[in-house]
mmCIF file with all atom_site columns, C-alpha atoms in Angstrom:
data_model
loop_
_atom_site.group_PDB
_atom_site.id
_atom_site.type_symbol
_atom_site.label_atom_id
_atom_site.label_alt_id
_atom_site.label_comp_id
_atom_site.label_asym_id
_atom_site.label_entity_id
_atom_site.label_seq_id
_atom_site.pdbx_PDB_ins_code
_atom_site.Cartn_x
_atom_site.Cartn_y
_atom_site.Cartn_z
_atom_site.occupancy
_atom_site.B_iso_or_equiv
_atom_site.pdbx_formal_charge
_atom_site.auth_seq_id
_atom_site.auth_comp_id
_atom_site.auth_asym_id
_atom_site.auth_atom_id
_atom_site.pdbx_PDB_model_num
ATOM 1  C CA . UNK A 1 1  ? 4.437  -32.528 9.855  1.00 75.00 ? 9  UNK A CA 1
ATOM 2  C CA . UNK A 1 2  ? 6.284  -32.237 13.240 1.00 84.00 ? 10 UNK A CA 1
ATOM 3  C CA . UNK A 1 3  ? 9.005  -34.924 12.185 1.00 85.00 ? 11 UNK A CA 1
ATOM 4  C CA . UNK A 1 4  ? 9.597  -32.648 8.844  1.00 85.00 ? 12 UNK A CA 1
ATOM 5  C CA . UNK A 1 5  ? 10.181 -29.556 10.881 1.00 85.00 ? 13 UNK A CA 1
ATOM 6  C CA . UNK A 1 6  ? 12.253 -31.592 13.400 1.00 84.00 ? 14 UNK A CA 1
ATOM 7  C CA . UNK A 1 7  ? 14.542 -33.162 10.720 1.00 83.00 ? 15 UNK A CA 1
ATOM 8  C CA . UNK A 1 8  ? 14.682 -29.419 8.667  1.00 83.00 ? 16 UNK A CA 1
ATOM 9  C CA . UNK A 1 9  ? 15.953 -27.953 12.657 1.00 83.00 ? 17 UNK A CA 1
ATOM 10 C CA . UNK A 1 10 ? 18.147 -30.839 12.759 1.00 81.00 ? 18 UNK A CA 1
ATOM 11 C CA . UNK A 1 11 ? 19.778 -30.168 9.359  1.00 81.00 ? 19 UNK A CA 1
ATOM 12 C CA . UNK A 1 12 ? 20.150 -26.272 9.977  1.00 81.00 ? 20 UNK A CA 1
ATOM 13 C CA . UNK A 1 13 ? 21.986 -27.149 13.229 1.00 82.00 ? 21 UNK A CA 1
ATOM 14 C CA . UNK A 1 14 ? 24.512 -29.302 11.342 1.00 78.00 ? 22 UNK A CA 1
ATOM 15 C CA . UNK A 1 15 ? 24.633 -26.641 8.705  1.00 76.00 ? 23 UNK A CA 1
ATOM 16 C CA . UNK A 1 16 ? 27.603 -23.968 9.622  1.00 79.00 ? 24 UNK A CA 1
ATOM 17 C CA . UNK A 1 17 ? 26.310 -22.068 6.524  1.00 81.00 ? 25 UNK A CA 1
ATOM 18 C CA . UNK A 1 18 ? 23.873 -19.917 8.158  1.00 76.00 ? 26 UNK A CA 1
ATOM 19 C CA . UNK A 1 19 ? 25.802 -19.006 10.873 1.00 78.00 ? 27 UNK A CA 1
ATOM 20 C CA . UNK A 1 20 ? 28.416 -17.366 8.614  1.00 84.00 ? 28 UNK A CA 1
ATOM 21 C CA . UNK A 1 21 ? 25.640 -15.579 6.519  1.00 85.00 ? 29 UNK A CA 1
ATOM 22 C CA . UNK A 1 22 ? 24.954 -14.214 9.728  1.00 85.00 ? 30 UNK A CA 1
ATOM 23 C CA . UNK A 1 23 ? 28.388 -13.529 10.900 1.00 89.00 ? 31 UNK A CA 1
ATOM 24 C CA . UNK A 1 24 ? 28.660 -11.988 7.018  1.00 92.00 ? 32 UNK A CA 1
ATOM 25 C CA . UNK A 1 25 ? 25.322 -9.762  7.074  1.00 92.00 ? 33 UNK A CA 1
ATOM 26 C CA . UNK A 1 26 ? 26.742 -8.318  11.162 1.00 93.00 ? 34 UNK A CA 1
ATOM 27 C CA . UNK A 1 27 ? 29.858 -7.226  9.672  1.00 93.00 ? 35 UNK A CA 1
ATOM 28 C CA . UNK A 1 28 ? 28.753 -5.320  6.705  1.00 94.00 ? 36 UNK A CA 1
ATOM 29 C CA . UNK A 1 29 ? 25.979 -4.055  8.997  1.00 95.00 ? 37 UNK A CA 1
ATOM 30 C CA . UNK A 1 30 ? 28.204 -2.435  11.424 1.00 95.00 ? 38 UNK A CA 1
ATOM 31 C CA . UNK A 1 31 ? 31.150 -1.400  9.038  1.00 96.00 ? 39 UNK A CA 1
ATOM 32 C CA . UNK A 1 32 ? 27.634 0.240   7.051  1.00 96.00 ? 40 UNK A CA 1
ATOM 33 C CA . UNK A 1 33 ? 27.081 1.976   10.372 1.00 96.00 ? 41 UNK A CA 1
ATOM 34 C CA . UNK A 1 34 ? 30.456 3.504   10.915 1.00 96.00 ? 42 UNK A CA 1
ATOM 35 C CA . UNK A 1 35 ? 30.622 4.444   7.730  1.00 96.00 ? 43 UNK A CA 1
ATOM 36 C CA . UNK A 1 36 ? 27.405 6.499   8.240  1.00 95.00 ? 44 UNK A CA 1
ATOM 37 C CA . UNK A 1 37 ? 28.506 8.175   11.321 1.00 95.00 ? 45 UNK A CA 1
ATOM 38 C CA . UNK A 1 38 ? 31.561 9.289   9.555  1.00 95.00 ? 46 UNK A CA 1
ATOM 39 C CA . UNK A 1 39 ? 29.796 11.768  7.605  1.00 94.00 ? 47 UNK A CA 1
ATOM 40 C CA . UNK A 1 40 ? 28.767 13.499  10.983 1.00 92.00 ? 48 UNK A CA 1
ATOM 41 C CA . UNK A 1 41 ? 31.614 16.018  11.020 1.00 89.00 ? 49 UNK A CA 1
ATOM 42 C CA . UNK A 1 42 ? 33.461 14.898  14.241 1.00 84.00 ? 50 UNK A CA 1
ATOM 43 C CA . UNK A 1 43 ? 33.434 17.921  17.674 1.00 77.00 ? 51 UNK A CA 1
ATOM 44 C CA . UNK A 1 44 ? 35.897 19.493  18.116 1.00 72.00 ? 52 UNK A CA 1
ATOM 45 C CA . UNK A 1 45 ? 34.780 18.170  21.854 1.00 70.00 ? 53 UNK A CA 1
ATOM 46 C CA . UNK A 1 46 ? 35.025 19.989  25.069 1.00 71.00 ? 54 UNK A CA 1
ATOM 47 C CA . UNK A 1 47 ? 32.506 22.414  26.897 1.00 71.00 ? 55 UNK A CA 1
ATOM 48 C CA . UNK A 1 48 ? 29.704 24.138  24.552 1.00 65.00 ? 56 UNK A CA 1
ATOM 49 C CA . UNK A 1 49 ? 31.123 27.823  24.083 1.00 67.00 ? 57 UNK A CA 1
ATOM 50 C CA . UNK A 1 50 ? 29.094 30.578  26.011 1.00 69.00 ? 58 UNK A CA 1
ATOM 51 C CA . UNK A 1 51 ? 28.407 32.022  22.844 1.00 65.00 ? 59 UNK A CA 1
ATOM 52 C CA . UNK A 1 52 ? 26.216 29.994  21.230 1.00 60.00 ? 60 UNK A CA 1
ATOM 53 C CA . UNK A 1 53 ? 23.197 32.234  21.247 1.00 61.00 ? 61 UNK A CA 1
ATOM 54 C CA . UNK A 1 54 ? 20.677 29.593  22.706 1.00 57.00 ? 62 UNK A CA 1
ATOM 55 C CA . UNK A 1 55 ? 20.494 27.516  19.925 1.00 63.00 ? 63 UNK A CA 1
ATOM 56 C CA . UNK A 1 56 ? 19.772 23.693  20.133 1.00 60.00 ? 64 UNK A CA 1
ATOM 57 C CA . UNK A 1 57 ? 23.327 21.495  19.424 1.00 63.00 ? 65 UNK A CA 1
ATOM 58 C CA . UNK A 1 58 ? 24.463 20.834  16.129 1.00 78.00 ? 66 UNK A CA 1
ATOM 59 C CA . UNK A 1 59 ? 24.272 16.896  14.876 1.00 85.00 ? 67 UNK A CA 1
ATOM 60 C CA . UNK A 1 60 ? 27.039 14.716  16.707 1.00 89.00 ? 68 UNK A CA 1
ATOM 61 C CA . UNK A 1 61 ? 27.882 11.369  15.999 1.00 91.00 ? 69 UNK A CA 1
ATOM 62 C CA . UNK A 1 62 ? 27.292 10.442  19.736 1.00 92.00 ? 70 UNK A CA 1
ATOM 63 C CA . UNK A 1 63 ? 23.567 11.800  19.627 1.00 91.00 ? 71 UNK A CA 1
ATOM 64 C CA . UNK A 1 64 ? 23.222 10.913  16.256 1.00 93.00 ? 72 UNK A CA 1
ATOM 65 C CA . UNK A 1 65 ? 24.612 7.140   17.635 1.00 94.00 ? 73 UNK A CA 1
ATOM 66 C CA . UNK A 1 66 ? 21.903 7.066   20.707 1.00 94.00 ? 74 UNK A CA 1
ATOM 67 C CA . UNK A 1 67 ? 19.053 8.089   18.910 1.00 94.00 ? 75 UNK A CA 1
ATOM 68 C CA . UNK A 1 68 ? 19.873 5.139   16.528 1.00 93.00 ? 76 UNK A CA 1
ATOM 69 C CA . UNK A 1 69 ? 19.997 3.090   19.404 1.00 95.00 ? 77 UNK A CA 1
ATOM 70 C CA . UNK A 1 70 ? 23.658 2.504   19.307 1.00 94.00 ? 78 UNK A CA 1
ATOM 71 C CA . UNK A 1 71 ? 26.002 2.046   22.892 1.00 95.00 ? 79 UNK A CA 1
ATOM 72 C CA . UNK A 1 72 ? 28.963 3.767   23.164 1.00 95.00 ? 80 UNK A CA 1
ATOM 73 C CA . UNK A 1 73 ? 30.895 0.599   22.902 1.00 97.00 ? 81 UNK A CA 1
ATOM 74 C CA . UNK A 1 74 ? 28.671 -0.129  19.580 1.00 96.00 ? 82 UNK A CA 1
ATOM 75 C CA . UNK A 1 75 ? 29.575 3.387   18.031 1.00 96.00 ? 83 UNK A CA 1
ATOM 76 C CA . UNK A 1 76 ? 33.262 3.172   18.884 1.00 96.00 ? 84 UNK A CA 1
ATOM 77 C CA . UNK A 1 77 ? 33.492 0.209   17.359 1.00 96.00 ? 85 UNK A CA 1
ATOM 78 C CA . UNK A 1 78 ? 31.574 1.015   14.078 1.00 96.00 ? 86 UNK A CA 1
ATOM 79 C CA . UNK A 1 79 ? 33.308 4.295   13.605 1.00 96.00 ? 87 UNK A CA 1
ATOM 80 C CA . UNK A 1 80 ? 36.844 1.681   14.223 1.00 96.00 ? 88 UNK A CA 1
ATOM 81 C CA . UNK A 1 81 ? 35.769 -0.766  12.060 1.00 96.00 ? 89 UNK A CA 1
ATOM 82 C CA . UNK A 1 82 ? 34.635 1.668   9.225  1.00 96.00 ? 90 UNK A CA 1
ATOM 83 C CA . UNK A 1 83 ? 38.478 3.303   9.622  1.00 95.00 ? 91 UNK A CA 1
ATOM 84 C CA . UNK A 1 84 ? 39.895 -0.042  8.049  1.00 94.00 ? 92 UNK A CA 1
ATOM 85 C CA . UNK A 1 85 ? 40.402 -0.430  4.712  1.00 91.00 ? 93 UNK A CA 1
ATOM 86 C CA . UNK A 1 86 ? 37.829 -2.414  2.793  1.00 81.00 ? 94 UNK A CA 1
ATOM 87 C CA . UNK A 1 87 ? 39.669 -5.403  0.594  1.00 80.00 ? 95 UNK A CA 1
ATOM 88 C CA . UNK A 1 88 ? 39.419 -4.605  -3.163 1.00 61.00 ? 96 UNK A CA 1
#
């Protein structure tokens, strides 16, 4: 049984395959996630206007971004990857 597994490890090493169904299922992943955050309307940034009455903060793509679990460097990217044009 071990020398079955070993040889089936042995085989997936060789095989380049699985690393580019990874590489494959990453990219759609994160364009998929930029995407998403680009239906969060985007702020118009700055400090929170005096005027707001008390009420909690509107949706943003940066909270919405850390709640997911996203870095900063993850959303950025995302959001830039999601700006490119997807091949027909």
């Amino acid at each position: 049984m071990l020398a079955k597994a070993l040889a089936s490890y042995a085989r997936q090493a060789k095989d380049d395959q699985l690393r580019k169904m990874a590489d494959r299922i990453q990219s759609r992943a994160t364009r998929r996630c930029g995407e998403l955050l680009k239906q969060i309307p985007a702020s118009a940034g700055g400090r929170p206007s005096e005027n707001s009455g008390g009420q909690p903060p509107e949706l943003t793509r940066t909270s919405a971004a850390t709640d997911a679990g996203l870095s900063e460097r993850r959303r950025k990217t995302a959001l830039r990857v999601a700006n490119i044009p997807a091949k027909c």
